mmCIF file of C-alpha atoms in Angstrom:
data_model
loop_
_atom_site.group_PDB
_atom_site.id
_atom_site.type_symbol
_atom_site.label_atom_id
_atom_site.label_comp_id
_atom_site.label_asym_id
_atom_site.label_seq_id
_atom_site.Cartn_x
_atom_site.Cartn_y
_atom_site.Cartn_z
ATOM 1 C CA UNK I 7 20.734 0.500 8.607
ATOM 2 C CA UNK I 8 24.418 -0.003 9.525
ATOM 3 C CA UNK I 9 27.335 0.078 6.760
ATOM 4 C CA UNK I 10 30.529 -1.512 8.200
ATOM 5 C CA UNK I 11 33.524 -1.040 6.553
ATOM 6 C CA UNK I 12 36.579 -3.778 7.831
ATOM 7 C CA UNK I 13 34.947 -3.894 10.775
ATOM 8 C CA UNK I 14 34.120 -0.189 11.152
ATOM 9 C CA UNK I 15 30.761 1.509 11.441
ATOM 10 C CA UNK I 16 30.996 4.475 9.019
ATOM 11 C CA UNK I 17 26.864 5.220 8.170
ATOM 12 C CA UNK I 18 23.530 4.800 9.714
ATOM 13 C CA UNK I 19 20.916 5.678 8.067
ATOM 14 C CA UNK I 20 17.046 4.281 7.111
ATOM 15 C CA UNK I 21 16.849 6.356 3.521
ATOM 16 C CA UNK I 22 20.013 4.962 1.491
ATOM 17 C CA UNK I 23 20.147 5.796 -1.863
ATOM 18 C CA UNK I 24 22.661 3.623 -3.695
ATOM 19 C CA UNK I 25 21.890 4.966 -7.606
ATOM 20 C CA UNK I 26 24.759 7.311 -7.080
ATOM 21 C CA UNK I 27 28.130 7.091 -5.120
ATOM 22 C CA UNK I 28 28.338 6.862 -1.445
ATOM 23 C CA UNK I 29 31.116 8.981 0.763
ATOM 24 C CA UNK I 30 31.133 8.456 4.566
ATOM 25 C CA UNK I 31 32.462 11.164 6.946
ATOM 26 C CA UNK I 32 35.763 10.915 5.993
ATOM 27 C CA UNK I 33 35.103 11.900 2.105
ATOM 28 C CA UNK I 34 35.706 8.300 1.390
ATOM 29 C CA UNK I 35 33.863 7.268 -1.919
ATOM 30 C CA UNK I 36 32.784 3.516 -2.356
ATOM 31 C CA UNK I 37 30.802 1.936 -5.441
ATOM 32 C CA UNK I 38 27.641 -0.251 -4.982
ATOM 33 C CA UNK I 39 29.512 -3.757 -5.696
ATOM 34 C CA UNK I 40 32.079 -2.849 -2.885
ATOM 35 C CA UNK I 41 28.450 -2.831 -0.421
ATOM 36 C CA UNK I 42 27.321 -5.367 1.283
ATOM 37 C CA UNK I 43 23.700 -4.254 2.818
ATOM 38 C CA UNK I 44 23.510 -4.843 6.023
ATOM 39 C CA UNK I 45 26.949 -6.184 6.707
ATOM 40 C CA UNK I 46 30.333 -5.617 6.163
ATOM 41 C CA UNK I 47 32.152 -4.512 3.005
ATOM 42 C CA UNK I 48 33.834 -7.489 1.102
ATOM 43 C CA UNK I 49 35.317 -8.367 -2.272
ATOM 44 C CA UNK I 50 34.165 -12.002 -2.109
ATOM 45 C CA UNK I 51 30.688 -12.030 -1.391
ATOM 46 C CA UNK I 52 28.110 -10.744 -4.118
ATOM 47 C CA UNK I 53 26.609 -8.133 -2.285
ATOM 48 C CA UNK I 54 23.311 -8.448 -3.885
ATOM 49 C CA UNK I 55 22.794 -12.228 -3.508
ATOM 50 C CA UNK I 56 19.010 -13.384 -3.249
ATOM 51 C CA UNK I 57 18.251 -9.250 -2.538
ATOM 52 C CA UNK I 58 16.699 -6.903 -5.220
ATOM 53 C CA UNK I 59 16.713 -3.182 -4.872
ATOM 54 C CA UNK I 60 15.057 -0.581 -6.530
ATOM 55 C CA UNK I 61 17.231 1.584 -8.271
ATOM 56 C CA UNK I 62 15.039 3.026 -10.993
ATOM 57 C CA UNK I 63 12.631 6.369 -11.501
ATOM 58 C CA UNK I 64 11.024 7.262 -8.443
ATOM 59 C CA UNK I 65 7.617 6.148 -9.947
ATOM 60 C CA UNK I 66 8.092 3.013 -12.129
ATOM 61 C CA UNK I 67 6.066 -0.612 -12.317
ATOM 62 C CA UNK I 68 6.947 -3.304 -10.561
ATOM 63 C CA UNK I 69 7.953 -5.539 -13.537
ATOM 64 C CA UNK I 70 10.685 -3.774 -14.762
ATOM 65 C CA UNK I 71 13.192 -5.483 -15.113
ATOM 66 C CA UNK I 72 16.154 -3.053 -15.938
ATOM 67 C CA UNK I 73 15.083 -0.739 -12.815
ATOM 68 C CA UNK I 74 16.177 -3.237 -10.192
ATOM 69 C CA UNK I 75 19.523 -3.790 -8.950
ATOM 70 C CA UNK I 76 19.161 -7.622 -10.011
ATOM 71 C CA UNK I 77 18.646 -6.813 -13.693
ATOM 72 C CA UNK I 78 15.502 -8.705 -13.278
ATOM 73 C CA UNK I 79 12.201 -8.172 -11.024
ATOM 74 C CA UNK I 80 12.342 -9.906 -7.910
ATOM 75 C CA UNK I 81 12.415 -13.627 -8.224
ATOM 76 C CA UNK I 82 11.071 -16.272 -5.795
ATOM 77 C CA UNK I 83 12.773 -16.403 -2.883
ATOM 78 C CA UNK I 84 14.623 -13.248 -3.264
ATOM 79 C CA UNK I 85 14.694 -10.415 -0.214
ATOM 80 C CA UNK I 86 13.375 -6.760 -1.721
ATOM 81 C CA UNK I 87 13.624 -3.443 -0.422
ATOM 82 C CA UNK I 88 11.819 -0.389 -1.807
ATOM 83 C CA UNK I 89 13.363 3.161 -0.974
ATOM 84 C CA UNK I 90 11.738 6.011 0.230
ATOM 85 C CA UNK I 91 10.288 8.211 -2.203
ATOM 86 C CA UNK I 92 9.868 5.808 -4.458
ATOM 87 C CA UNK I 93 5.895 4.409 -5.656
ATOM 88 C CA UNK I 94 5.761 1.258 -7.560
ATOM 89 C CA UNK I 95 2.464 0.130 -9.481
ATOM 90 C CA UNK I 96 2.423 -3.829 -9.280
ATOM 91 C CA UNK I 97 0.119 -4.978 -12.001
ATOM 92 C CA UNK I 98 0.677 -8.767 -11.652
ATOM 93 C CA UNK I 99 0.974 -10.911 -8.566
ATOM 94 C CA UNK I 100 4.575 -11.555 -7.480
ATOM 95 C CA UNK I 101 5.823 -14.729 -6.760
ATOM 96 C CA UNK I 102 6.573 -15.941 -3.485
ATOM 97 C CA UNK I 103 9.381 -13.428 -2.389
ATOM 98 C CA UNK I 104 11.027 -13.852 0.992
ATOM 99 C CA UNK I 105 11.460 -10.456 2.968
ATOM 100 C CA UNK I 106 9.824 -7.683 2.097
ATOM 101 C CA UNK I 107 10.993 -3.705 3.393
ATOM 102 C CA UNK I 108 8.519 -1.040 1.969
ATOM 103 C CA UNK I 109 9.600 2.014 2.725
ATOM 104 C CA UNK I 110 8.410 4.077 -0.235
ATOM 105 C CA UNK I 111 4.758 3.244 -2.439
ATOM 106 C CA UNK I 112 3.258 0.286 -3.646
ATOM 107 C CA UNK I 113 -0.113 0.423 -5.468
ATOM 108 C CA UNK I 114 -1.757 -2.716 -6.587
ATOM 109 C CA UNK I 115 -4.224 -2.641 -9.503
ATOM 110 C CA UNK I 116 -6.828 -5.555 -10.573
ATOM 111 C CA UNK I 117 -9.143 -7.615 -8.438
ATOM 112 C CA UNK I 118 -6.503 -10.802 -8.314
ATOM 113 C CA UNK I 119 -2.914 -9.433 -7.743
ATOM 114 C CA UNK I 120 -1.913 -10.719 -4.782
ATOM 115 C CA UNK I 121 1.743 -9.495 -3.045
ATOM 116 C CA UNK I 122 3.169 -12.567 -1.983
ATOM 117 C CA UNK I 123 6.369 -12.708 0.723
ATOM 118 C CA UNK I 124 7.674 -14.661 3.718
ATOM 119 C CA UNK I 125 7.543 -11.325 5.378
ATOM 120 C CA UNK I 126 6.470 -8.151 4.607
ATOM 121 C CA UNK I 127 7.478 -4.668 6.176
ATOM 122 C CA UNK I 128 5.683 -1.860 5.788
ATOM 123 C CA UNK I 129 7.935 1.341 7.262
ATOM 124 C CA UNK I 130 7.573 4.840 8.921
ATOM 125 C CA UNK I 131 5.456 6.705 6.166
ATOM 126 C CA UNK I 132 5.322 4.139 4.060
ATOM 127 C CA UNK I 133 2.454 2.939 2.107
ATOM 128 C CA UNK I 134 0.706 -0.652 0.495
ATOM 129 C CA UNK I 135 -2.629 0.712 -1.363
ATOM 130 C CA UNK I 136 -4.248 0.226 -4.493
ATOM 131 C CA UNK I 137 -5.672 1.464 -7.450
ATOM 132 C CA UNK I 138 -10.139 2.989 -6.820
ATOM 133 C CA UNK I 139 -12.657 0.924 -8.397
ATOM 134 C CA UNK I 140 -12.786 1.829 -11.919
ATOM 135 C CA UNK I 141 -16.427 0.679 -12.848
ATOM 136 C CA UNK I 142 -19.838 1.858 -11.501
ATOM 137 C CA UNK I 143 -21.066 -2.045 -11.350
ATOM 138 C CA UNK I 144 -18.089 -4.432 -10.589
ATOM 139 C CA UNK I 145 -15.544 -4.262 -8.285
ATOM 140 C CA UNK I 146 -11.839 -3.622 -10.405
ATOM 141 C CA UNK I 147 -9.379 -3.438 -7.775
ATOM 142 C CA UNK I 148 -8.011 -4.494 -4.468
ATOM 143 C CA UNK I 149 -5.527 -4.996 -1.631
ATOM 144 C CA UNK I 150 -4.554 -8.702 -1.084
ATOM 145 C CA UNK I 151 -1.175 -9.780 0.685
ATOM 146 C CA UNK I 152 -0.803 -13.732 1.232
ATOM 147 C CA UNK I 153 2.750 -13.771 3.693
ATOM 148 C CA UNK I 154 3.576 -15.262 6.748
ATOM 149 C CA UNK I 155 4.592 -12.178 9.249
ATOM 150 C CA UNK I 156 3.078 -8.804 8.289
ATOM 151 C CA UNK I 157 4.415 -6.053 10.140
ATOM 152 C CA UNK I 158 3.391 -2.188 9.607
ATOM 153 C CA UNK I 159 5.430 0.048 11.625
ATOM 154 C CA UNK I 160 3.957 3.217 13.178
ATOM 155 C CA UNK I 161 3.554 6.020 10.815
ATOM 156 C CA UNK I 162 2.897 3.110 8.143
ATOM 157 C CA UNK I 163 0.030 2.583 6.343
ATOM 158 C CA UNK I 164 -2.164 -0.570 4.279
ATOM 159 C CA UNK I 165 -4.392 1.911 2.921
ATOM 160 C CA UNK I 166 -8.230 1.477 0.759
ATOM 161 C CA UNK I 167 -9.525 4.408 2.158
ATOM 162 C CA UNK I 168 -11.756 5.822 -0.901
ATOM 163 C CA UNK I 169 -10.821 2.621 -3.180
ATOM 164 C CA UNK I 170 -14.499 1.136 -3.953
ATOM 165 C CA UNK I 171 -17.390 2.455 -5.744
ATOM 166 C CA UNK I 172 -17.166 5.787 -7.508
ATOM 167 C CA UNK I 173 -19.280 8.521 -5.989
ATOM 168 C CA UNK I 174 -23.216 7.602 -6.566
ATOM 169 C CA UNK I 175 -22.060 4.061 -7.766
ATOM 170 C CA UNK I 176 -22.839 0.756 -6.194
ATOM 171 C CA UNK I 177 -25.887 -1.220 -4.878
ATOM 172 C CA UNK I 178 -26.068 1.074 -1.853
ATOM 173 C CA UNK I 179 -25.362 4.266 -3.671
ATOM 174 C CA UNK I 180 -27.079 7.632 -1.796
ATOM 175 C CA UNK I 181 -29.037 9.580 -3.904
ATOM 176 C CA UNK I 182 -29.729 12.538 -1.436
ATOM 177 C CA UNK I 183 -27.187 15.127 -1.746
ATOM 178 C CA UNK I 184 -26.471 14.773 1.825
ATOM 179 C CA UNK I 185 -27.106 10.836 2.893
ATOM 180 C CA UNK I 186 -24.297 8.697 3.210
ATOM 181 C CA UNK I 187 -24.129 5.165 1.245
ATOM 182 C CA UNK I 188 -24.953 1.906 2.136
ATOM 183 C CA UNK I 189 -23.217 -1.080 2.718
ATOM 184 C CA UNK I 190 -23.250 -3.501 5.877
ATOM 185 C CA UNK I 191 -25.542 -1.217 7.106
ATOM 186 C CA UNK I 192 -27.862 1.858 6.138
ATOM 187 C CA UNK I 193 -26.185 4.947 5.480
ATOM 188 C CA UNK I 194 -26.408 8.159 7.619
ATOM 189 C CA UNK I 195 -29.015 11.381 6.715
ATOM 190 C CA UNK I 196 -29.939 14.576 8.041
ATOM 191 C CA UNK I 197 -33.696 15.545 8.947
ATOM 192 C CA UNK I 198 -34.657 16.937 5.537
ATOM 193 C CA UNK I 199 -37.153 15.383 3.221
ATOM 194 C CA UNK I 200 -36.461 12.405 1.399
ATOM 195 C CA UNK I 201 -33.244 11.544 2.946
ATOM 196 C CA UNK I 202 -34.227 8.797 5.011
ATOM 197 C CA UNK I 203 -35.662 7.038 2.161
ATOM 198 C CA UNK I 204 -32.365 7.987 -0.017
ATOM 199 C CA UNK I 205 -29.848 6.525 2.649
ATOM 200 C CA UNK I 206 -32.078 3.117 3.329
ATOM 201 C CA UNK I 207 -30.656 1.651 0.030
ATOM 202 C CA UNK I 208 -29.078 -1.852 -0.071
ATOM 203 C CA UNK I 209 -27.087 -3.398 2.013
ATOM 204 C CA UNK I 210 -25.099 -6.190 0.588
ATOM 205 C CA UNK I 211 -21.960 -7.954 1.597
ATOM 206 C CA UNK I 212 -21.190 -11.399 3.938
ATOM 207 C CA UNK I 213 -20.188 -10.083 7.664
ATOM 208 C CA UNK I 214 -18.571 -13.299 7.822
ATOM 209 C CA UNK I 215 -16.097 -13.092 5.291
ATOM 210 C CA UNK I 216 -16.385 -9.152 4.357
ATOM 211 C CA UNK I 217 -14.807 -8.790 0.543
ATOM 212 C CA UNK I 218 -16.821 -6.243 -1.084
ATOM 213 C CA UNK I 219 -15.993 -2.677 -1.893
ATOM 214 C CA UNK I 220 -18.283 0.526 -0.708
ATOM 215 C CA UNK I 221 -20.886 2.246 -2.309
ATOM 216 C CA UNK I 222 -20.213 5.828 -3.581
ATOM 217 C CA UNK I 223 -21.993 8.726 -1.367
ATOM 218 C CA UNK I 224 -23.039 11.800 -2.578
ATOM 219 C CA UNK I 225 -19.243 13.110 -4.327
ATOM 220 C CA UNK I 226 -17.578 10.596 -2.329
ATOM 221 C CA UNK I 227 -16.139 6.791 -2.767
ATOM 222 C CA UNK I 228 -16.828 3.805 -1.336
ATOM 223 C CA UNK I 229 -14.142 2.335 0.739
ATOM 224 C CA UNK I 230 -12.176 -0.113 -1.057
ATOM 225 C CA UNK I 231 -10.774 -3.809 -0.304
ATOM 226 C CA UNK I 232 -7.912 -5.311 1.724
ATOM 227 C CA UNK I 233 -7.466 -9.278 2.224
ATOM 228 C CA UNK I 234 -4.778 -10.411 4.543
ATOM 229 C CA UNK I 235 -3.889 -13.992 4.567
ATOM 230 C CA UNK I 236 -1.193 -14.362 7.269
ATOM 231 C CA UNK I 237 0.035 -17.539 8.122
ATOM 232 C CA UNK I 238 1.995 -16.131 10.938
ATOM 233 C CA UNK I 239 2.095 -12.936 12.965
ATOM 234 C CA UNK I 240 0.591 -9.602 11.844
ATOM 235 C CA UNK I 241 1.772 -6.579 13.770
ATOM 236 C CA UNK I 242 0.099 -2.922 13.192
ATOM 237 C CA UNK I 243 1.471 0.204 14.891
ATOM 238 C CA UNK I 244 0.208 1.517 11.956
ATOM 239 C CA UNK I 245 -2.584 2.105 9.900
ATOM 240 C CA UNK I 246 -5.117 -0.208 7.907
ATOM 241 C CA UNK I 247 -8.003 1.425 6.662
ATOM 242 C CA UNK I 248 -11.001 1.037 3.821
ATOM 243 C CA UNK I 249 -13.096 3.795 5.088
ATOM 244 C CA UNK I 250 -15.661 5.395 3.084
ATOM 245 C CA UNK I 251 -14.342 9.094 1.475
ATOM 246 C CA UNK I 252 -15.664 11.662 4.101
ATOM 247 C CA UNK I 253 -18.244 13.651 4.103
ATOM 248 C CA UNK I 254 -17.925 17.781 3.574
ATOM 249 C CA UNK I 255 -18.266 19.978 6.510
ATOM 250 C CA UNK I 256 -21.772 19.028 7.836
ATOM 251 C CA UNK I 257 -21.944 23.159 8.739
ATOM 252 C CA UNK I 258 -22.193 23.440 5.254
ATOM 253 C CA UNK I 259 -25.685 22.031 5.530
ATOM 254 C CA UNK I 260 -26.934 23.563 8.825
ATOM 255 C CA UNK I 261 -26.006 27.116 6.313
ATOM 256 C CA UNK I 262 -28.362 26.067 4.118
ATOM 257 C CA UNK I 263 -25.883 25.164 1.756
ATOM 258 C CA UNK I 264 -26.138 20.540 0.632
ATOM 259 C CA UNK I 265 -23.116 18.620 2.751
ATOM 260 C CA UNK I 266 -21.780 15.454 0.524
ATOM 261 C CA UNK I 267 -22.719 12.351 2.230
ATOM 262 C CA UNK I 268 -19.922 9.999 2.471
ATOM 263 C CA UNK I 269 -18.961 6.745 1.194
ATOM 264 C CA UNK I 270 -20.221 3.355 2.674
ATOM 265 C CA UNK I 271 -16.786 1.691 4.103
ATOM 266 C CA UNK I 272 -15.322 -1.026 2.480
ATOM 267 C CA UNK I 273 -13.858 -4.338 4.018
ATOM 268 C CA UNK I 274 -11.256 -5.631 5.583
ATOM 269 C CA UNK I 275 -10.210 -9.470 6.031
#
């Protein structure tokens, strides 16, 4: 991002951390309230008008209120960035926000929170994930982003890889050490006896509106949940997975040794 100061670009940078002071090249020191992000340094505009900023712990929950530059968790309407290095657990939907830069950690936990922006940016190494299911019969937790534009930059991730049913949980749970789990469709197994019957288990789940986490394979989750509901334009360059947890090293088998089958995937809408 560019800092201007009367006029002058002094600092470029995409990881700016404004909880201590900042000094350009010149040794020059300046405070946060003589900032203005993204513009040009001014004693009559409020620098952090309508934008919240992180500027607690590096692991902290969304809803606190004295960790964000505001004094207050972001607000309707208000523009929020998140740091790198930072991981935020968001345990309650947010209201409607209007921009959204990620470039640190948010994990979302419970079936209903939804994270709720005009526009949401997930950066370079940055993540939007969620708590794994934490029941062996009902699904506990979820990805669900209701925005207009969604864009995830490359090297960023929307990730429920492993976030469903605990291993040897759910309707299409494997029982055969080394049969994968069940969930739009039967799970993969070796030629050994038994494991055709053990990875033929359920299969569950509406291919027309997917929305239900992965079985558990043998050690491994499920795949977990992520609901998109974009009224606008949703660019990945990134990643967006709810794969099943992988198998082991199939060799392990073919040594005589069991491989763990792997989870069932999960869904993504």
């Amino acid at each position: 991002r560019n800092l201007t100061v009367n006029g002058t670009n002094v600092l470029y940078t995409t990881d700016l951390d404004l909880r201590g002071p900042i000094v350009d090249a010149a040794g020059n020191e300046y405070k946060i309230n003589d900032i203005y992000l993204y513009g040009i340094v001014t004693d009559k505009q409020d620098p952090f008008a309508g934008f919240a900023l992180w500027v607690g712990e590096t692991e902290g929950n969304w809803s606190d209120d004295a960790s964000w530059s505001t004094g207050h968790a972001p607000r309707a309407g208000e523009s929020v960035f998140l740091l790198s290095g930072n991981t935020l657990t968001m345990d309650a939907s947010t209201p409607r926000l209007s921009e959204v830069v990620i470039g640190g950690t948010v994990l979302l936990k419970g079936w209903d929170t939804v994270f709720a922006a005009d526009k949401v940016v997930v950066q370079n190494m940055a993540k939007i994930t969620c708590d794994p299911c934490t029941t062996t019969t009902e699904p506990s937790n979820r990805v669900v982003i209701a925005c207009g534009d969604l864009v995830v930059e490359k090297g960023g991730e929307i990730d429920a890889k492993a976030k469903g049913y605990k291993a040897y949980a759910g309707p299409g749970a494997s029982s055969c050490k080394s049969a994968g789990a069940s969930h739009a469709g039967h799970g993969g197994y070796p030629y050994m006896e038994g494991a055709k019957t053990a990875a033929n288990r359920t299969i569950y789940g509406d291919t027309e509106w997917p929305d239900s986490i992965g079985s558990g394979g043998h050690g491994r989750n499920g795949g977990g949940v992520i609901r998109i509901d974009a009224t606008g334009t949703v660019t990945v360059d990134g990643t967006v997975t709810a794969a099943g947890g992988d198998s082991s090293d199939f060799k392990v088998y073919n040594s005589g040794g069991n491989a763990d089958g792997a989870g069932a995937g999960g869904s993504v809408l």
